[in-house]
Short mmCIF file of C-alpha atoms in Angstrom, two decimals:
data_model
loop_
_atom_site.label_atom_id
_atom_site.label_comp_id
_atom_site.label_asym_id
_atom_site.label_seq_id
_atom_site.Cartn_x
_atom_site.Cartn_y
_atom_site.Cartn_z
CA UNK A 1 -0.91 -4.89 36.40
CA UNK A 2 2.70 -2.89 37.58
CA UNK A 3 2.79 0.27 36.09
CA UNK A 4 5.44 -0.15 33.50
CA UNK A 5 2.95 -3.11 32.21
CA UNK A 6 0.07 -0.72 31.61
CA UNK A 7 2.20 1.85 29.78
CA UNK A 8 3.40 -0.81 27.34
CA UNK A 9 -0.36 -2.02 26.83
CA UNK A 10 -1.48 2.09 25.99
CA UNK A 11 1.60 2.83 23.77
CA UNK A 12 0.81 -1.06 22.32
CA UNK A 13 -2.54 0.38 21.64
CA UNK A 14 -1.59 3.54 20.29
CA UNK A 15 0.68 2.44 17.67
CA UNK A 16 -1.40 0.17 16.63
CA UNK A 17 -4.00 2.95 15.41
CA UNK A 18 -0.64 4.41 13.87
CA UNK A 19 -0.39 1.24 12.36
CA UNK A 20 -3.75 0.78 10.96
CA UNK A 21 -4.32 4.02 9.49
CA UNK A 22 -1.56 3.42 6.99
CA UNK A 23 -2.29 -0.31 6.25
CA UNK A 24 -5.65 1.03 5.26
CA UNK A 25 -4.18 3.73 2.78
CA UNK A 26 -1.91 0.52 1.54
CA UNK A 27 -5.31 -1.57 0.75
CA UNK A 28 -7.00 2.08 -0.72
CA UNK A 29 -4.23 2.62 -2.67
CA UNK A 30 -3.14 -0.91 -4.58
CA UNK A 31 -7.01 -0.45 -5.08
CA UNK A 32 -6.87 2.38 -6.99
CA UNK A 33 -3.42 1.33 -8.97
CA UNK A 34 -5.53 -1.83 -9.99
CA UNK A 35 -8.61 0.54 -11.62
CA UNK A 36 -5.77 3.04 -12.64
CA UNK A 37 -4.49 -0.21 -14.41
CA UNK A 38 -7.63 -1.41 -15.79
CA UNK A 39 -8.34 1.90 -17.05
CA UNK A 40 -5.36 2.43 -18.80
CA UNK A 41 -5.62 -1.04 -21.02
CA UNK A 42 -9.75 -0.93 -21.60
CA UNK A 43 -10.39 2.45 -21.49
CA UNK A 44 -10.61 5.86 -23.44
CA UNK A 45 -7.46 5.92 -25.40
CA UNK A 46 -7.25 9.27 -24.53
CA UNK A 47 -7.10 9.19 -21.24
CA UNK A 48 -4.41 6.48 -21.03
CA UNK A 49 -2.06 9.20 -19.96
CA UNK A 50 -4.19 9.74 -17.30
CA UNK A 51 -4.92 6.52 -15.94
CA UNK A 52 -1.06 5.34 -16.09
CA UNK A 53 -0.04 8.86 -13.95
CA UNK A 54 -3.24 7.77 -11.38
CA UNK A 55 -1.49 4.32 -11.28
CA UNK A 56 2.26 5.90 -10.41
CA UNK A 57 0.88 7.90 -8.05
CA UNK A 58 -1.54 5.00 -6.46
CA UNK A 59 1.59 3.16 -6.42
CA UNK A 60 3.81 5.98 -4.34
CA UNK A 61 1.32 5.96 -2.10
CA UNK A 62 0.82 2.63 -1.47
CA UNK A 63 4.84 2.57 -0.97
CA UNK A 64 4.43 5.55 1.69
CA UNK A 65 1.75 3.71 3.20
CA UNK A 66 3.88 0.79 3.65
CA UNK A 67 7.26 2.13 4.77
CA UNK A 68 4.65 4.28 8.00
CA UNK A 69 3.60 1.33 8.92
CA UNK A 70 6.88 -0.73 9.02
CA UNK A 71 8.64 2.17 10.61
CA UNK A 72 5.90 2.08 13.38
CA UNK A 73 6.59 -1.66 14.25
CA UNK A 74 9.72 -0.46 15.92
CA UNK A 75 7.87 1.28 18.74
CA UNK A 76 5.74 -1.77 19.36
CA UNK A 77 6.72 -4.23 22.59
CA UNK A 78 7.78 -7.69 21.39
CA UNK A 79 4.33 -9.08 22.92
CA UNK A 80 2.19 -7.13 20.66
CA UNK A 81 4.55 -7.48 17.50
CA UNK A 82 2.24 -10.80 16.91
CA UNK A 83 -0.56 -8.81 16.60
CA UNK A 84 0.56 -6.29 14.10
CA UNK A 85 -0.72 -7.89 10.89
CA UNK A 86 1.50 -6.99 8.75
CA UNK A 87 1.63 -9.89 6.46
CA UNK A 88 -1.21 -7.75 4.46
CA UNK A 89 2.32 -5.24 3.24
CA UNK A 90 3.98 -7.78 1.09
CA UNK A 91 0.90 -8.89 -1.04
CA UNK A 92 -1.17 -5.10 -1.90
CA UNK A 93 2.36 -3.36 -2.66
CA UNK A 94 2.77 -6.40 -4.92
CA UNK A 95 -0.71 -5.81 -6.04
CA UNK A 96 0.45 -1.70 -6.25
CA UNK A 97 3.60 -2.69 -8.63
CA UNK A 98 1.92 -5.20 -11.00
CA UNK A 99 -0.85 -2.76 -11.50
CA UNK A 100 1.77 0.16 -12.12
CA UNK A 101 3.72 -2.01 -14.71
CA UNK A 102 0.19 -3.25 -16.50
CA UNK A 103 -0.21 0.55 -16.73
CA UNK A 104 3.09 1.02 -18.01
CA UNK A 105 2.76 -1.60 -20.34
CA UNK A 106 -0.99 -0.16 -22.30
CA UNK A 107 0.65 3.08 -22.19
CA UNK A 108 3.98 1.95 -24.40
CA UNK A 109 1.38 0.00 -26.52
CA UNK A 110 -0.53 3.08 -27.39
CA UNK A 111 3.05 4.70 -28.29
CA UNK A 112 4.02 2.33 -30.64
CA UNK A 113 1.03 2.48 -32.35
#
């Protein structure tokens, strides 16, 4: 392997833990907007408050989460680009949203009533 190959293959390697680390959080965090969610329409009226800030904030940080790991594509070569797996983004921040908006929505239910 020539020299310049085998740096490309490390910094390949290395982004891709910068990569993962992030996607992770993503998952974690469209997790916890989905119980933040669930919470805020079944649960203890009074902590509806609660559960829809948990569900903003699960939400930012699935966002953050998302726009680390996009940024880090960049500094991937085009050979490992393939590998990056970042199909996963689209569907948990869409997962993140939905969940923020169900939130939204049991929390301008409880207002109006």
């Amino acid at each position: 392997m020539e020299p310049g190959a085998e740096r490309t293959t490390q910094l390949d390697s290395a982004v891709a833990g910068a990569i993962a680390c992030p996607m992770d959080m993503l998952r974690i965090a469209a997790e916890v907007a989905t119980l933040a969610a669930d919470m805020a329409e079944t649960g203890n009226r009074n902590l509806e408050g609660d559960a829809l800030a948990g569900a903003l904030l699960a939400e930012a940080a699935a966002r953050s989460a998302a726009t680390l790991a996009q940024l880090n594509v960049s500094l991937l070569s085009r050979h490992a680009l393939s590998d990056a797996r970042l199909e996963r983004v689209r569907p948990e921040l869409g997962k993140a949203t939905r969940a923020r908006e169900r939130a939204v929505d049991a929390y301008a239910r409880l207002e109006r009533t």
